[in-house]
mmCIF file of C-alpha atoms and ligand atoms in Angstrom:
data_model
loop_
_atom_site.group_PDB
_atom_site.id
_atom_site.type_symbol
_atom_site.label_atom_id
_atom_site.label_comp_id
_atom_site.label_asym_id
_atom_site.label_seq_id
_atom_site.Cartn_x
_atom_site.Cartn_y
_atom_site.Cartn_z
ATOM 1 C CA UNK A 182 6.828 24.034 -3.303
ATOM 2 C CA UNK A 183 7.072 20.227 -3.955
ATOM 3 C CA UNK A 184 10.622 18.471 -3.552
ATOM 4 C CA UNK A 185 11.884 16.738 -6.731
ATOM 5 C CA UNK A 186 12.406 12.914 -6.304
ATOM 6 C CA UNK A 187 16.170 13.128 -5.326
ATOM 7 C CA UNK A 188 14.902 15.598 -2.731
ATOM 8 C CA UNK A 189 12.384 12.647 -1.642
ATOM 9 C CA UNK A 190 14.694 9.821 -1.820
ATOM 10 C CA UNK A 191 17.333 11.605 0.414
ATOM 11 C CA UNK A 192 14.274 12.135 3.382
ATOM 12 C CA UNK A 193 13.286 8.784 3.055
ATOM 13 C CA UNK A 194 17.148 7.361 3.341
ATOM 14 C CA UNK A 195 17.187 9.313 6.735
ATOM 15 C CA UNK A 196 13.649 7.673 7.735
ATOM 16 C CA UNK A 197 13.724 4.207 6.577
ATOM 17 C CA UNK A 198 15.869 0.791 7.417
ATOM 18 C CA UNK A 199 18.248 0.487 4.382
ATOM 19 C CA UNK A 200 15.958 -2.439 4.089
ATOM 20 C CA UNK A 201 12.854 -0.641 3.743
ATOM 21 C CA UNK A 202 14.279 2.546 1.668
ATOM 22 C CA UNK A 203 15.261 -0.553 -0.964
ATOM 23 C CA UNK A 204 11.981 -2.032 -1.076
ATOM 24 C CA UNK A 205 10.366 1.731 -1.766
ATOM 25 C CA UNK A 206 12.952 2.125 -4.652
ATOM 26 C CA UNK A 207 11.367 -1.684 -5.753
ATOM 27 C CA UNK A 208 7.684 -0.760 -5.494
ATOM 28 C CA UNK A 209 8.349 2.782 -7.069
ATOM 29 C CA UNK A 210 9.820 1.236 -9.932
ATOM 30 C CA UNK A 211 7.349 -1.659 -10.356
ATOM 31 C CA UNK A 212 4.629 0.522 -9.904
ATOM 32 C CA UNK A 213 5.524 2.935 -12.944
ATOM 33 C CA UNK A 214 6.171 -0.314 -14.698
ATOM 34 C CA UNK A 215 2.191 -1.161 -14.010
ATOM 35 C CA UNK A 216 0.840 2.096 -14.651
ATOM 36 C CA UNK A 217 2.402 2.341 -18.038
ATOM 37 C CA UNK A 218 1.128 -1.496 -18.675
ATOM 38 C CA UNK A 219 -2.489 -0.512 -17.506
ATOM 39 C CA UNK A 220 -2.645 3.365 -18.571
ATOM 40 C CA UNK A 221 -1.870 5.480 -15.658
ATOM 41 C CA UNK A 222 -0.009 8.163 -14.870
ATOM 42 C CA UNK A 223 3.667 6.729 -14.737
ATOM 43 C CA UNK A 224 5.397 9.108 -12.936
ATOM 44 C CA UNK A 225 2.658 9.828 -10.187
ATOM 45 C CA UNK A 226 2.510 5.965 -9.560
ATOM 46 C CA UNK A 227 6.634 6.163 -8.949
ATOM 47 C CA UNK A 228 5.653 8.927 -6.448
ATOM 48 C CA UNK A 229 3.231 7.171 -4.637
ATOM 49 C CA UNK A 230 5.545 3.628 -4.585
ATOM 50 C CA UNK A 231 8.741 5.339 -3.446
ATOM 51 C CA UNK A 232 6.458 7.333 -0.370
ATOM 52 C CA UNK A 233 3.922 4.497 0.685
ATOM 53 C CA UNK A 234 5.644 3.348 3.309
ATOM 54 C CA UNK A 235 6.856 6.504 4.504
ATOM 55 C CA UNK A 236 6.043 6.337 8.278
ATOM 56 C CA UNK A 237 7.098 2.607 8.189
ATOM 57 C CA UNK A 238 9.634 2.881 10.183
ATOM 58 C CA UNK A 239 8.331 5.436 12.790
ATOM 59 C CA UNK A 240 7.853 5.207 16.498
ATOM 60 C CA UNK A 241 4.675 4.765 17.755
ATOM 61 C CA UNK A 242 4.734 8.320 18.717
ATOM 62 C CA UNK A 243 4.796 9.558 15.754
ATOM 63 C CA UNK A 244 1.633 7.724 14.160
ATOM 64 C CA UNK A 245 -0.275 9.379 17.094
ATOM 65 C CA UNK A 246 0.849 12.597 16.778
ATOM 66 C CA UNK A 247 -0.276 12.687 13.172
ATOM 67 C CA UNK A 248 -3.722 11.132 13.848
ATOM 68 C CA UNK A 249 -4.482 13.439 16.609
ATOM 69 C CA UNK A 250 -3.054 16.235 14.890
ATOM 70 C CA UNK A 251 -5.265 15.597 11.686
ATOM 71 C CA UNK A 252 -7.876 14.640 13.480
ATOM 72 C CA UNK A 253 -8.347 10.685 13.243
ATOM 73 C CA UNK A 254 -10.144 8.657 15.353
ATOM 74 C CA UNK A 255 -8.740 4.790 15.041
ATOM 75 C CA UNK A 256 -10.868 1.961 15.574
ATOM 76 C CA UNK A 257 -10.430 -0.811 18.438
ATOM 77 C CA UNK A 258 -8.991 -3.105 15.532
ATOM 78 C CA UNK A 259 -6.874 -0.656 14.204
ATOM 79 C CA UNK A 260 -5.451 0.604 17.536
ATOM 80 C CA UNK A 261 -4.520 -2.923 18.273
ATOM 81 C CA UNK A 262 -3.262 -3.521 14.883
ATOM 82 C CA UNK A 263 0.714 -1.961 14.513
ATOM 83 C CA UNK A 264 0.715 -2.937 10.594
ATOM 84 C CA UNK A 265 -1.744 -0.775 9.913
ATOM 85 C CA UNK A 266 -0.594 2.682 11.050
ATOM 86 C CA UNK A 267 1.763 3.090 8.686
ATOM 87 C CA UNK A 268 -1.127 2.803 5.983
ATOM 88 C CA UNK A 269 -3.283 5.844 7.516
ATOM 89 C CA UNK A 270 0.127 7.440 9.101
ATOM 90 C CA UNK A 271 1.977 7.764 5.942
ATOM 91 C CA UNK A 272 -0.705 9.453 3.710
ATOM 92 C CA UNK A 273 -1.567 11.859 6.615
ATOM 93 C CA UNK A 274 2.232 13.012 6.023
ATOM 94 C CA UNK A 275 2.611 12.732 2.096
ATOM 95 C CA UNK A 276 -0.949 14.721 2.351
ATOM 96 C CA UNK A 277 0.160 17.549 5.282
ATOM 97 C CA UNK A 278 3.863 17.800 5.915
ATOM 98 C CA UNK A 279 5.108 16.799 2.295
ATOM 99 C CA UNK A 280 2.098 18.803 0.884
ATOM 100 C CA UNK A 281 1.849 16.341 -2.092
ATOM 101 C CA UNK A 282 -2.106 17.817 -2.836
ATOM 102 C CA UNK A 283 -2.744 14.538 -4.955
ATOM 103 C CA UNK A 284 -6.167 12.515 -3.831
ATOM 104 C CA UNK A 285 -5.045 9.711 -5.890
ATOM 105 C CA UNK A 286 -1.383 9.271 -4.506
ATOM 106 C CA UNK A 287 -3.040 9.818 -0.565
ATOM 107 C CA UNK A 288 -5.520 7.552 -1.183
ATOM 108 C CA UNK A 289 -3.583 5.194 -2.447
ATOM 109 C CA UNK A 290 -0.964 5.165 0.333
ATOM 110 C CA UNK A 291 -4.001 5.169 2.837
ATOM 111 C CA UNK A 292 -5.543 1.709 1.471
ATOM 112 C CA UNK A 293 -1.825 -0.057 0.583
ATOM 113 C CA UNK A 294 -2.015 -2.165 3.327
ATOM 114 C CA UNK A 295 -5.990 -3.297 3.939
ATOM 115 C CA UNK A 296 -7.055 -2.173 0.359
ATOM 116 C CA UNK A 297 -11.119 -1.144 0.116
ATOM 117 C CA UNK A 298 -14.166 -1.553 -1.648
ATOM 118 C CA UNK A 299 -14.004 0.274 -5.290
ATOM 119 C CA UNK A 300 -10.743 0.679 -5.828
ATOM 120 C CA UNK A 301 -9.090 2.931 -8.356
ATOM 121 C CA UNK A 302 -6.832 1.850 -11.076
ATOM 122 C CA UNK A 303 -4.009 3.800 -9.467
ATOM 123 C CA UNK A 304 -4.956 2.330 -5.716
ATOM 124 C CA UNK A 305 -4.632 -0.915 -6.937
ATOM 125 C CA UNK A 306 -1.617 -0.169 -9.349
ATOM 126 C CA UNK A 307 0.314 0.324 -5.540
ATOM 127 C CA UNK A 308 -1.547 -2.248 -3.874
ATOM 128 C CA UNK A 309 -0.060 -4.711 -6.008
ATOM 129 C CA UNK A 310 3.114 -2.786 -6.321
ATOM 130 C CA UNK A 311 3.635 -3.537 -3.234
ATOM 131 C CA UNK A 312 3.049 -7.001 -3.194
ATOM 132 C CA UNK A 313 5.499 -7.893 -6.542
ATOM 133 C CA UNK A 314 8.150 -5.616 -6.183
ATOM 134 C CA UNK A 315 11.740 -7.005 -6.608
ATOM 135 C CA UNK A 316 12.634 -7.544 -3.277
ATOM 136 C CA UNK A 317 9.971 -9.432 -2.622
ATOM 137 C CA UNK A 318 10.687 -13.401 -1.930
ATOM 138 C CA UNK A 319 7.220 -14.675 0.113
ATOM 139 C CA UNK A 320 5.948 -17.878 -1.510
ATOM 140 C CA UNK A 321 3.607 -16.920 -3.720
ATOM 141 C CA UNK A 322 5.732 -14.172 -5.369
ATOM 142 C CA UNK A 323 6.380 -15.891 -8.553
ATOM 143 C CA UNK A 324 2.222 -16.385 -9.230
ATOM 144 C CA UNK A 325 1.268 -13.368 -8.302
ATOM 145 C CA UNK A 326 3.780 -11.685 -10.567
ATOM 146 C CA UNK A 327 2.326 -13.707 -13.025
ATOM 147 C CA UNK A 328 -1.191 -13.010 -12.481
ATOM 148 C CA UNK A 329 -0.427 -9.298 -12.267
ATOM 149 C CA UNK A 330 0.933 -9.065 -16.061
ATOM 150 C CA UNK A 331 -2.411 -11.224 -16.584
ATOM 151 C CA UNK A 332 -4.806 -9.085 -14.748
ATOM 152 C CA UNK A 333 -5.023 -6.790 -11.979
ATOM 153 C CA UNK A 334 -8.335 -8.073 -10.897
ATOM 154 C CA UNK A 335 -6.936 -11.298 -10.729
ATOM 155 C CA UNK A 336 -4.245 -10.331 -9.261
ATOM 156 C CA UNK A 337 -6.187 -8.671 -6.470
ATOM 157 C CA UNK A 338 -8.281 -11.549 -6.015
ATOM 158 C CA UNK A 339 -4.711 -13.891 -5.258
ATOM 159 C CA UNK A 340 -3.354 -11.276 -3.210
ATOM 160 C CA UNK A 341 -6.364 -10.532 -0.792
ATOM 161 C CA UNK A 342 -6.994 -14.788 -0.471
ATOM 162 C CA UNK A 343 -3.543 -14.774 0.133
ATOM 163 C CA UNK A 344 -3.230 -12.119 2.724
ATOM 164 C CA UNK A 345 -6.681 -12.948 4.435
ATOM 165 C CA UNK A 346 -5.189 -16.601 4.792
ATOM 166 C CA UNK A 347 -1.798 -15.522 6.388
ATOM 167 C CA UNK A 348 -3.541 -13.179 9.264
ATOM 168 C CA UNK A 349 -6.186 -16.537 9.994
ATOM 169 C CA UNK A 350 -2.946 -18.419 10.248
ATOM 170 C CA UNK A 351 -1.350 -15.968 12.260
ATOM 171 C CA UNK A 352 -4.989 -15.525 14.662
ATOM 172 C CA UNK A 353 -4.316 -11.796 13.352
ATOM 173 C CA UNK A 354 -8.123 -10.000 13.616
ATOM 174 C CA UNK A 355 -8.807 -8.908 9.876
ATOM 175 C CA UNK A 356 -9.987 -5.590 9.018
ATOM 176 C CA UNK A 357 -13.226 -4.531 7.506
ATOM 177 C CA UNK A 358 -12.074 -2.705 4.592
ATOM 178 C CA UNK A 359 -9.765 -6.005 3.498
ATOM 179 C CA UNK A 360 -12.898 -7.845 4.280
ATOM 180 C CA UNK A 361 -15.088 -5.595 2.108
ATOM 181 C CA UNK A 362 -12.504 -5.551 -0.828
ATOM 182 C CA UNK A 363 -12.627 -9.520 -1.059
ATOM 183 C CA UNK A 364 -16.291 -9.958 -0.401
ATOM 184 C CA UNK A 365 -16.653 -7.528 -3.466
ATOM 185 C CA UNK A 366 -14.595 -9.338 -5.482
ATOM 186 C CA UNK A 367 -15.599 -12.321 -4.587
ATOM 187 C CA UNK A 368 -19.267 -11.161 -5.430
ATOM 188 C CA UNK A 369 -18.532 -10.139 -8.674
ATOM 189 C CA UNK A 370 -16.784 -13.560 -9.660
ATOM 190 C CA UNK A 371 -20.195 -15.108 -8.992
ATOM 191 C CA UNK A 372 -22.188 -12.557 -10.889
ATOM 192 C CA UNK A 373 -20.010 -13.098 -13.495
ATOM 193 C CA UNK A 374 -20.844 -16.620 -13.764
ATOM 194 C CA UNK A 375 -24.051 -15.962 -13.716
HETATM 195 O O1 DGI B 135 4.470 -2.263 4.563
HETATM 196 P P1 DGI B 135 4.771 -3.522 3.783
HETATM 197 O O2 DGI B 135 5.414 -4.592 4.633
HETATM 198 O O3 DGI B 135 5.554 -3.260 2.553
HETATM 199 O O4 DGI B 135 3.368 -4.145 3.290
HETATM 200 P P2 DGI B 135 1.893 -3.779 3.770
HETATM 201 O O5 DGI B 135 1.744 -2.327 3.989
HETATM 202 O O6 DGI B 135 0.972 -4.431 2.804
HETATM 203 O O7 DGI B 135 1.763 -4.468 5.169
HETATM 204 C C1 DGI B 135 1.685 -5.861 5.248
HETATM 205 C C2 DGI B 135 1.321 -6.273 6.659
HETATM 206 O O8 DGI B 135 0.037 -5.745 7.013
HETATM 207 C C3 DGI B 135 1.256 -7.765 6.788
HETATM 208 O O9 DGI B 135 1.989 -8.148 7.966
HETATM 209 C C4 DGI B 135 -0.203 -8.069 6.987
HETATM 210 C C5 DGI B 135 -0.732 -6.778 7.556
HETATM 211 N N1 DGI B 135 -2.153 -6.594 7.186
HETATM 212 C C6 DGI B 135 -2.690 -6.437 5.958
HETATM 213 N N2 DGI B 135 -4.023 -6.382 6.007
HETATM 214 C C7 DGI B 135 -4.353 -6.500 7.317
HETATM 215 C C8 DGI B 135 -3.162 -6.623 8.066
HETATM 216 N N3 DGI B 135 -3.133 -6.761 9.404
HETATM 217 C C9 DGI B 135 -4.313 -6.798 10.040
HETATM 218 N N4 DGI B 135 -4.301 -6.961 11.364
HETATM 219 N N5 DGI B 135 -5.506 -6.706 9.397
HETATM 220 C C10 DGI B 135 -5.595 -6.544 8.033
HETATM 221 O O10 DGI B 135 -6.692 -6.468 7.481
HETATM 222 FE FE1 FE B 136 3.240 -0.783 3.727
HETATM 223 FE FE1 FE B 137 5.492 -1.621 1.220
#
């Protein structure tokens, strides 16, 4: 049977930084906020803000367990890439330990972090959650919780510049499905022209 939210709040106290747990109560709330802006489902986008970063916090043991378990083979750049377990981690445990049978909530935990070609309303609803929740203070906060009142596609377009920037700063490698979510928005800016 699926645990009611109190139920999930209380696991995620005992698995997250006090830190952390705040910021999931932030991006929960921000993304029912967008859903109900943009039409969808409110409450399933609180779901999926207040688990996405479920496995945050986990050791490294933990992330491997659940991708051998489940079966999932990580690429050189994602094995060498911490930030990005959490992404694949965390919807292999809302999906098989929390038994949340939701493709749209999974999904959208799995592509939080990297986002993806094609995304859904709702994946992009948490992508961007996550990026203008309350706690957030980076330096572009106060645009891109502009642009995301303006449009999500916009909003998605900041975000991804922004984040592809910060990892060339950093020397961090990029991966393909953040490069294939830019390139097709990117692509579609110049059609659009057309
Ligand atoms: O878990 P949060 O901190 O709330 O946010 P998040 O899941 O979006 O993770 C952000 C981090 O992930 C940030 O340090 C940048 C990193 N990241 C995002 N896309 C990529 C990436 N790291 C690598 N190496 N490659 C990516 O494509
Ligand atoms: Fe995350
Ligand atoms: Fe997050």
């Amino acid at each position: 049977m699926e645990m009611k939210i109190t139920e999930y709040k209380n696991l995620l106290k005992s698995r997250l930084k006090e830190k952390r747990y705040y910021h999931s109560l932030c991006v929960a709330d921000e993304a029912k906020r967008l859903a109900l802006k943009y039409g969808a489902d409110p409450d399933k986008a609180y779901l999926a803000g207040l688990l996405h970063d479920i496995t945050k916090n986990s050791e490294e043991k933990e992330h491997f367990d659940l991708f051998s378990q489940y079966g999932v083979i990580l690429s050189p750049i994602e094995k060498s890439s911490q930030k990005l377990w959490h992404a694949m981690s965390g919807s292999l445990y809302v999906k098989n330990i929390l038994n949340i049978d939701d493709e749209e909530i999974i999904s959208a935990i799995r592509y939080h972090t990297t986002a993806k070609e094609d995304m859904s309303l709702f994946e992009k609803i948490l992508y961007l959650a996550d990026f203008t929740s309350l706690d957030r203070d980076y330096t572009d906060v106060d645009i891109m919780r502009i642009l995301v009142d303006v449009s999500l596609d916009k909003a998605m377009k900041y975000a991804l510049t922004y984040t592809i920037k910060e990892l060339t700063d950093k020397g961090a490698a990029i991966h393909p499905d953040t490069i294939a979510a830019y390139n097709q928005i990117m692509l579609k800016e110049i059609q659009d022209d057309i």
